Each structure stands twice: as structure tokens, then as C-alpha cells.
Amino acid sequence: MIERYTLPEMGKIWEDKFKFDTWLKIEILACEARAEMGEIPKADVETIKQKADFDVSRILEIEETTKHDVIAFLTCVAEYVGPESRHIHYGMTSSDILDTTLSYQMKAAGELLLKRLFELKDALKLRAIEHKNTVCVGRSHGIHAEPTTMGLKFALWFEETKRNIERLQKAIDIINVGQISGAVGTFEHLSPKVEEYVCKKMGLKPAPVSTQVIQRDRHAEFLTTLAIIAATLEKISIEIRHLQRTEVLEAEEYFSKGQKGSSAMPHKRNPIVSERVTGLARILRSNSMAAIENVALWHERDISHSSVERIIVPDSCIALDYMLDLTVKLISKLLIYPENMIRNLNLTRGLVFSQTILLKLVTKGISREDAYRIVQDSAMKVWGDEKLNLKDELSKSDELKKYISLDELNDIFENKAMLKNVEFIFNRTVLSEK
């Protein structure tokens, strides 16, 4: 049974030795099951368990002749076991061990990715609480809108990471199946009890129905889930890249001692980690599309999916593991510049209060259209002239003076209530976890 957090490193899951170890384990378990049913002597199974082994280089050597990896594996194992090897692979087809092993590997990889996601969630929670009240400007379409807080950015990513954890848990459950059902999935030469025995020992569930293969919608769901997780990391990375722009500089990737940003320009501090994550997300998206293409196979199966999966499954798992590790470190060490946030907030000279004034006018009894016109007339003057500010321009408006006094206007521009519900948002997100 696979235990979370006690697995080998991600790369090892996809090495030949891990794969062949798993193939051998499945073959021995199938023999054990048949012995329990009285189909083969238990003494022969003990011999198999004592002698069964393989040599990776020998398997690859045999495969040069056979052009078939499973036959090469079985031939190599038989060289170690001797006559009792006749019981190995009895009534099975190649996909019985290939697909059951792939499920086992994907589950193992998924558990490691879950561990990374929990680490990311914890990192985001810490930074969200730290910067709950760190005020910055909110942007829509890349243009200044109204104030928000840096903590709310982290809280947003925290909630999305929680959803990704749920998605991955479901995807692991979907791929958590094995099959030992023979050439076209009908159990013609093996009892279904063999499949039940093997799957239970491997920590998998028997696929309710299969052909010669476990159906590839399961693999597609797993890989599209990885692509969604990668898209979240890309989303985080792109925001950090924007925040690190010279003209913005509200946040910045940690720059270590001795690090160099450019071979040409000694002053450069580039968002290289965020850019790396952004690029790798594209790989996972393309791999997920290939997984979807693998769902439709000819009749009980063809082999068109196999060559694709040998690339996309290990590569996606390894890449996402790397991306998550990078992102956890990126978030944990992210440099935050509150002073620059206030500087940027004030760049538009009071325009962030435009909606507050609009709504204040509406409460005075005038139409929304007239209120919008009054505020926009002054706002557009400020937009085009850096010497002007919105409060001064509004104070010159004869129309505005009919409804809002100068004292009321001053109160609006010193409004501490714009972020009054940040605590409410935190209480139903980051602070709701026990």
C-alpha cells in the first residue's frame, strides 16, 4: 500500500528499476493468488519469490532482438528462476502489468505532488496573514482600479491551491485502478480473484471493466488536472512578474548573494523563477492535450497511446514537482515593498476614489448617469494632466457642490473604510482553516 510522504523521489518513480521492480511484484502476486486458489504448487511460488530477479541491461539487450519490452523482461526473469518461471504471466497480457504499473506510478507521483501542494498552501497562508493589511492598488485590465491588499492576493492563490488539492485527490482516486484480466479483458484464462488479490496488495482498485487496457479517460483526467495546477502556478508567476517590473516594483523575487541577472548588464535582477514556471506550464498544457488524444483507441486497444505516455506522464509529473518546489520557495522568499505600493496607489492622484464619490452622489438622490458624468468630467481632466488631482477638480465643480459639501469630500478622500471587509474575507478563507 502506498503511504503518503514515504515515497521515493519523483525521478526514481520513473526509472527503469522502479518500473521493473513493480512488474516483478505484480507477476509474483499473481502467482501467489493462483497458489492460494490451488492452481499451482505453493512450493513453486516460494521458489519464484526466492529466485526472481532481473538485470536492466540484460532486459534492454533482449529487447533489441524481441522488439517487445514485456517479453524481454519475462525472458530475463526466467533466466533467474528456471523451470518454475512457466507459472509467471500465465493467462495475462502485457497491458496487465504495463497499465497496473503505470497506475501505481501515477498514484505514487500524485501523492508526492499532493505533498508539494500542501507545502504551497501553507506558504501562501503565512504570507497572506503577514500582508493582510498591506495596502496596494488593485488593477483591472492592467489599469489602476481601487485599493486592495497584498494579503488578498495571497489569499486568492491559497483558495485556488485548496481547489487544486481537491482536484488532485480526485484524479489520484480515478487513476487508482489496476487490471489482471487477460488479452481482451474477459478473464478467459484467469479468475477475477487473481485481479482482486493483486490490486489489493498493490493498494489499487480493480477496474470494473477493461478491454486490453485500462481506459485512457482516467489518464487524461490526471494529466489535465496537472495542467490546471500548472496554470495556477503560471497565474501566480505572471502576477509576480508584473509586480517586479521596474515601473511597478511592489514585489520581487529573492536575489541571492552572488547571483547574476544578465551577462551584459550588471544591474539586472530578473524574475527568472517566475519566467521558468510560466514556460513549463505550457509543456503541461500541451501534454494534457496529448492525453486527451489517447482516449480513443481502435477496438479493444491499439498501441498509439503507449509511445505518447512514455513521454507525457513522467515529464508532466517531474515538471510539476519541480514547478511546485520552485513556487513554494518563490512565495516564501518573495520580497515585498509596501512603500512602493503606496507610491503607486497615489500615482493617479485620487482617481481610486471615483466610485466612492459616484455612490455618494447617488445617495443624495440624483441619477446614476448624472452622478457618473459629474465625476468623470473631473476625472478625465486629472487623467490627462499630472499636475491635477481629483479632489481639487471636484471641489471646483458647481454641480458637485450642490450635493456634497467640502467636509464630506475631505472625508471621502481620507476614507479608511474602503478595505473594511478584508477581515471578513480572511475569516472565510485563510483564517477558516483550523
CSV table of C-alpha atoms in Angstrom, one decimal, residues 1-2 5 7 15 21 50 67 76 250 269 297 304-305 362 367 376 387 392 408 425 428:
chain,number,residue,atom,x,y,z
A,1,MET,CA,0.0,0.0,0.0
A,2,ILE,CA,1.4,3.4,-1.0
A,5,TYR,CA,5.1,11.2,2.2
A,7,LEU,CA,7.6,7.6,-1.3
A,15,GLU,CA,13.3,5.0,-13.6
A,21,ASP,CA,10.5,-3.9,-9.7
A,50,GLN,CA,13.4,-16.6,-3.8
A,67,LYS,CA,11.3,-5.6,-30.0
A,76,CYS,CA,15.3,-12.2,-18.3
A,250,GLU,CA,5.8,46.2,-5.5
A,269,ARG,CA,17.6,41.5,-11.3
A,297,LEU,CA,-8.2,3.7,-29.4
A,304,SER,CA,-0.8,4.5,-30.3
A,305,HIS,CA,-1.1,5.8,-26.7
A,362,VAL,CA,-26.4,58.6,-5.9
A,367,SER,CA,-29.5,59.6,-11.2
A,376,GLN,CA,-16.0,61.6,-15.0
A,387,LYS,CA,-0.4,68.5,-12.1
A,392,ASP,CA,-9.2,69.6,-6.2
A,408,GLU,CA,-17.9,65.5,3.0
A,425,ILE,CA,-12.8,37.8,3.5
A,428,ARG,CA,-14.0,32.8,5.4
